[in-house]
Tab-separated table of C-alpha atoms in Angstrom:
chain	number	residue	atom	x	y	z
A	1	MET	CA	167.898	175.732	97.974
A	2	THR	CA	166.661	175.908	94.286
A	3	ASN	CA	166.627	179.783	93.746
A	4	GLN	CA	163.334	179.669	91.470
A	5	PRO	CA	161.251	182.646	91.387
A	6	VAL	CA	157.940	182.222	93.348
A	7	ASP	CA	154.341	184.045	92.176
A	8	PRO	CA	154.201	186.927	95.288
A	9	ALA	CA	151.084	185.905	96.366
A	10	ASP	CA	152.598	182.316	96.647
A	11	ALA	CA	155.104	183.313	98.728
A	12	ARG	CA	152.931	185.831	100.772
A	13	ALA	CA	151.065	182.677	101.208
A	14	ILE	CA	153.628	180.954	102.173
A	15	GLU	CA	155.310	183.171	105.013
A	16	ASP	CA	151.807	183.743	106.399
A	17	VAL	CA	151.775	179.975	106.798
A	18	LEU	CA	155.102	180.082	108.627
A	19	ASN	CA	154.369	183.084	110.770
A	20	ARG	CA	150.842	181.203	111.920
A	21	VAL	CA	153.218	177.640	113.116
A	22	ALA	CA	154.813	180.180	115.480
A	23	TYR	CA	151.027	181.528	116.942
A	24	ILE	CA	149.464	177.784	117.249
A	25	LEU	CA	152.744	177.172	119.033
A	26	ASP	CA	152.584	180.022	121.673
A	27	SER	CA	148.534	179.772	122.303
A	28	HIS	CA	149.405	175.613	122.684
A	29	GLU	CA	146.685	174.884	120.318
A	30	TYR	CA	148.355	172.274	118.795
A	31	ASP	CA	144.916	170.540	117.417
A	32	ARG	CA	144.923	173.295	115.536
A	33	LEU	CA	148.491	172.356	113.407
A	34	SER	CA	146.787	170.761	110.076
A	35	GLU	CA	145.852	174.759	109.512
A	36	VAL	CA	149.828	174.719	108.930
A	37	PHE	CA	151.198	171.464	108.598
A	38	ALA	CA	150.387	168.757	105.734
A	39	PRO	CA	149.015	165.119	106.814
A	40	ASP	CA	152.640	163.609	106.433
A	41	VAL	CA	154.635	165.975	107.437
A	42	SER	CA	157.761	164.967	109.140
A	43	PHE	CA	158.751	167.702	111.740
A	44	ASP	CA	163.008	167.033	112.982
A	45	ASN	CA	164.686	169.127	115.970
A	46	PRO	CA	167.121	166.866	116.666
A	47	GLY	CA	167.354	166.630	120.653
A	48	ARG	CA	163.681	167.954	121.471
A	49	LEU	CA	161.365	166.825	119.133
A	50	THR	CA	161.715	164.045	116.353
A	51	ALA	CA	158.001	163.112	114.518
A	52	SER	CA	156.898	162.135	111.450
A	53	GLY	CA	152.552	161.997	110.658
A	54	LEU	CA	150.365	164.998	111.818
A	55	ASP	CA	149.010	163.189	114.694
A	56	GLU	CA	152.482	162.250	115.465
A	57	VAL	CA	153.639	165.620	115.863
A	58	ILE	CA	150.745	166.931	118.081
A	59	ALA	CA	151.429	163.991	120.457
A	60	ALA	CA	155.000	165.100	120.795
A	61	PHE	CA	153.923	168.686	121.060
A	62	LYS	CA	151.090	168.053	123.640
A	63	ALA	CA	153.894	166.010	125.677
A	64	ILE	CA	156.674	168.938	125.676
A	65	ALA	CA	156.871	169.619	129.714
A	66	THR	CA	157.913	173.537	129.121
A	67	PRO	CA	157.099	174.389	126.275
A	68	ALA	CA	158.662	177.914	124.562
A	69	VAL	CA	156.807	181.415	125.384
A	70	SER	CA	156.898	182.864	122.007
A	71	HIS	CA	158.486	181.560	118.453
A	72	HIS	CA	160.127	184.583	116.603
A	73	ILE	CA	160.701	183.843	113.147
A	74	THR	CA	162.387	186.326	110.777
A	75	ASN	CA	164.758	186.310	107.488
A	76	VAL	CA	162.476	183.949	105.373
A	77	VAL	CA	163.667	182.960	102.267
A	78	VAL	CA	161.470	181.352	99.988
A	79	ASP	CA	162.741	179.606	96.897
A	80	GLY	CA	160.508	177.779	94.561
A	81	VAL	CA	161.049	173.869	93.132
A	82	ASP	CA	157.915	173.673	91.540
A	83	ALA	CA	155.019	175.513	91.051
A	84	ASP	CA	153.423	173.538	94.249
A	85	THR	CA	156.874	173.190	96.285
A	86	ALA	CA	159.070	175.553	97.804
A	87	GLU	CA	162.108	175.203	99.790
A	88	CYS	CA	162.344	178.145	103.273
A	89	LEU	CA	164.092	179.104	104.709
A	90	SER	CA	164.227	181.165	108.163
A	91	LYS	CA	166.107	182.189	111.438
A	92	ALA	CA	163.691	181.503	114.975
A	93	LEU	CA	163.935	183.111	118.220
A	94	ALA	CA	162.301	181.012	120.644
A	95	LEU	CA	161.562	182.933	124.394
A	96	ARG	CA	162.085	180.430	127.277
A	97	ALA	CA	160.266	180.470	130.908
A	98	GLY	CA	162.904	182.588	132.848
A	99	GLY	CA	164.254	184.707	129.473
A	100	GLN	CA	166.541	182.755	128.077
A	101	VAL	CA	166.413	183.159	124.141
A	102	THR	CA	167.215	180.256	121.615
A	103	ALA	CA	168.338	180.867	117.986
A	104	ALA	CA	167.454	178.007	115.251
A	105	ILE	CA	167.674	178.306	111.272
A	106	TYR	CA	163.985	176.227	110.127
A	107	ARG	CA	165.091	174.505	106.918
A	108	ASP	CA	160.808	173.360	105.122
A	109	THR	CA	159.269	172.217	102.706
A	110	VAL	CA	155.927	174.012	101.579
A	111	THR	CA	153.785	172.218	99.629
A	112	ARG	CA	150.668	173.960	97.847
A	113	THR	CA	147.131	171.384	98.808
A	114	ASP	CA	143.641	171.610	98.247
A	115	ALA	CA	143.402	173.896	101.766
A	116	GLY	CA	146.647	176.316	100.888
A	117	TRP	CA	149.878	176.372	101.113
A	118	ARG	CA	150.807	173.840	104.497
A	119	VAL	CA	155.037	172.542	106.104
A	120	ALA	CA	155.278	169.206	104.143
A	121	ALA	CA	158.484	168.893	106.508
A	122	ARG	CA	160.609	170.860	108.873
A	123	ARG	CA	164.211	170.760	109.932
A	124	ILE	CA	165.195	172.646	113.007
A	125	SER	CA	169.096	173.543	113.290
A	126	PRO	CA	169.719	175.310	116.975
A	127	LEU	CA	172.586	177.810	116.985
A	128	GLY	CA	174.715	178.621	119.829
């Protein structure tokens, strides 16, 4: 992480985008992922979902037979790279069908676009 200061308004907008990812996934409204992911997004959740580009990410989520019931994003840290790019580190808890809870670390690269901040890359490292 680069640890450059980020304007507080940008940090809040970035955190909002990360939270919106969880809400969109939980509602299974995958066609809305363009509201939070960049068109050329790179998504890597080893063993579960790896995809490049928004269309491929949407198709991959639609193909998951048993998606998580609820995602919870916590402990968000936002570090600036430059005025239009930031690196984010957060913890995630996912409630799965049957009551199992899984934990992970999310490493996101976000970029400023004409439509606002978007996740350009997400790398997930499962915990436990």
